[in-house]
CSV table of C-alpha atoms in Angstrom, one decimal:
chain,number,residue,atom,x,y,z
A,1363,UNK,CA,-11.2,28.0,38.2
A,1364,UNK,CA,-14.6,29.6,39.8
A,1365,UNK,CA,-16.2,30.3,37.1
A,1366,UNK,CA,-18.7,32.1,39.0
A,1367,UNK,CA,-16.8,34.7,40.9
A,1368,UNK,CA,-15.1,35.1,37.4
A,1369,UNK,CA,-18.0,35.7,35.5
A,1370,UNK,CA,-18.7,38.2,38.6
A,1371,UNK,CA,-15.9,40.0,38.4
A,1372,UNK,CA,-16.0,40.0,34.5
A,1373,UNK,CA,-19.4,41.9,34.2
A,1374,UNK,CA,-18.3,44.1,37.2
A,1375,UNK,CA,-14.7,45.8,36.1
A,1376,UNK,CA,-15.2,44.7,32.5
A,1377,UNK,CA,-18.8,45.6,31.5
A,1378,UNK,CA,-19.9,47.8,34.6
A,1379,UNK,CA,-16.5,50.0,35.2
A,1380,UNK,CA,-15.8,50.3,31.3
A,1381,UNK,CA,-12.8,48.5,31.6
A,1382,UNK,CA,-13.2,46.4,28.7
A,1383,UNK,CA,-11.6,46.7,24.5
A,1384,UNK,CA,-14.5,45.5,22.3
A,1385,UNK,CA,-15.2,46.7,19.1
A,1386,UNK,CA,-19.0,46.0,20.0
A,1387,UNK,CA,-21.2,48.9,19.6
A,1388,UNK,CA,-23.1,48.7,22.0
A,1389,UNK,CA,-20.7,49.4,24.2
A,1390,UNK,CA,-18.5,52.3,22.8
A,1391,UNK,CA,-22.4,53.9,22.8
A,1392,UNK,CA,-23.1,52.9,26.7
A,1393,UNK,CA,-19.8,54.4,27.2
A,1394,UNK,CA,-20.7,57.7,25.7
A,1395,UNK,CA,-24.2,57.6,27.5
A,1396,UNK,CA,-22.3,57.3,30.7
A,1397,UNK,CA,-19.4,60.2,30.1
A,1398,UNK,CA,-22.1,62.7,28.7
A,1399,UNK,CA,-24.7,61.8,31.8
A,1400,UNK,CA,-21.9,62.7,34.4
A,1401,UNK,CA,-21.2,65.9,32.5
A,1402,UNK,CA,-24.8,67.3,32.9
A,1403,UNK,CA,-24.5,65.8,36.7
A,1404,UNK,CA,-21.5,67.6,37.5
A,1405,UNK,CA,-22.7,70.8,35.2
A,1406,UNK,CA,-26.5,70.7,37.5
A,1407,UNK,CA,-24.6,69.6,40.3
A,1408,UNK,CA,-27.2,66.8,40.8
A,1409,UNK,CA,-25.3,63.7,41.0
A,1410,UNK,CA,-28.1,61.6,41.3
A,1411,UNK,CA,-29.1,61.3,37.5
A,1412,UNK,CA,-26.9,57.9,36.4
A,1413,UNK,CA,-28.3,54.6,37.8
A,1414,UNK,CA,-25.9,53.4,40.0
A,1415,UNK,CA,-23.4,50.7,39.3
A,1416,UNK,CA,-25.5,47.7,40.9
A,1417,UNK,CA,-28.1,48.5,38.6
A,1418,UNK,CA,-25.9,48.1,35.7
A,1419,UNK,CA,-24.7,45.1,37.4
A,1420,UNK,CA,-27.8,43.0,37.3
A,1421,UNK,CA,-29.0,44.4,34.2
A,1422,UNK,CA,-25.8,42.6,32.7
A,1423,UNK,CA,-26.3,39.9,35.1
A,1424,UNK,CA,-29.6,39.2,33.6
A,1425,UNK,CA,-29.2,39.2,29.7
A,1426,UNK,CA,-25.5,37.5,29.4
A,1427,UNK,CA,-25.5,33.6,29.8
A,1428,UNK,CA,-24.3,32.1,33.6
A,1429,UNK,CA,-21.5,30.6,31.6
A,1430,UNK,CA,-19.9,33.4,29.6
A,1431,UNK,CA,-17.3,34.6,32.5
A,1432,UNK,CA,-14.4,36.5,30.7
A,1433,UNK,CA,-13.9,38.6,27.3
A,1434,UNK,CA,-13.3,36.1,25.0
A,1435,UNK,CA,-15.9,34.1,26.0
A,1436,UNK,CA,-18.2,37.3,26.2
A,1437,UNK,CA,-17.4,38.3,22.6
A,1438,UNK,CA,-17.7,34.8,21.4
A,1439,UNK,CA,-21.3,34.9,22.6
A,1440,UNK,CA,-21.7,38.6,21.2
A,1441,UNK,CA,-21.0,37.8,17.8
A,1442,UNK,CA,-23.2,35.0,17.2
A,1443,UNK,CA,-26.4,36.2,19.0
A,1444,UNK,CA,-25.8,39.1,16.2
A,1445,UNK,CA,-24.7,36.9,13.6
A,1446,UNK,CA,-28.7,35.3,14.4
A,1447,UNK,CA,-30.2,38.2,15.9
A,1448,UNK,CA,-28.9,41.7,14.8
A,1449,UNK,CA,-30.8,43.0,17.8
A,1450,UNK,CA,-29.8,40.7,20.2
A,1451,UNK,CA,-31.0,41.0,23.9
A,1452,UNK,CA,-28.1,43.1,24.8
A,1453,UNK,CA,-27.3,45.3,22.3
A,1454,UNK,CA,-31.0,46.2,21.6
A,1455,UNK,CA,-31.9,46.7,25.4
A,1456,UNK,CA,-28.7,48.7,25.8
A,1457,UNK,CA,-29.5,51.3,23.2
């Protein structure tokens, strides 16, 4: 296994396109961020308001460990840096 292109591909359809089930949050709150920011773009008709998806990218890319590169592994990770931290790097930065 390439546990590299994995973990690519993980943060990218999972975490970037919203394509991931987690109970985290965080992420149900990014989620919401996201739907009610391409409301108002479509309402202004300025569709230049959400950073774009490489952005979101390598913010992810930056706060999750090199070697968490699928779900479980991801929520593994999750639920002990809250268990230690309840504002953990990711969850705090990404409210």
């Amino acid at each position: 296994m390439n546990v590299e292109e994995s973990r690519k591909v993980f943060i990218r359809e999972a975490l970037v396109q919203g394509e991931f089930n987690t109970m985290a949050p965080f992420f149900a709150h990014n989620q919401k961020l996201i739907h009610d920011i391409e409301a108002l773009e479509h309402k202004s008709r300025r569709p230049d308001v959400l950073v774009d998806d490489e952005l979101i990218y390598a913010f992810y890319d930056s706060r999750i460990p090199a070697d968490i590169y699928n779900g479980a592994a991801f929520e593994a990770w999750r639920k002990e840096a809250e268990k230690h931290r309840p504002s953990c790097c990711i969850c705090s930065a990404m409210t």
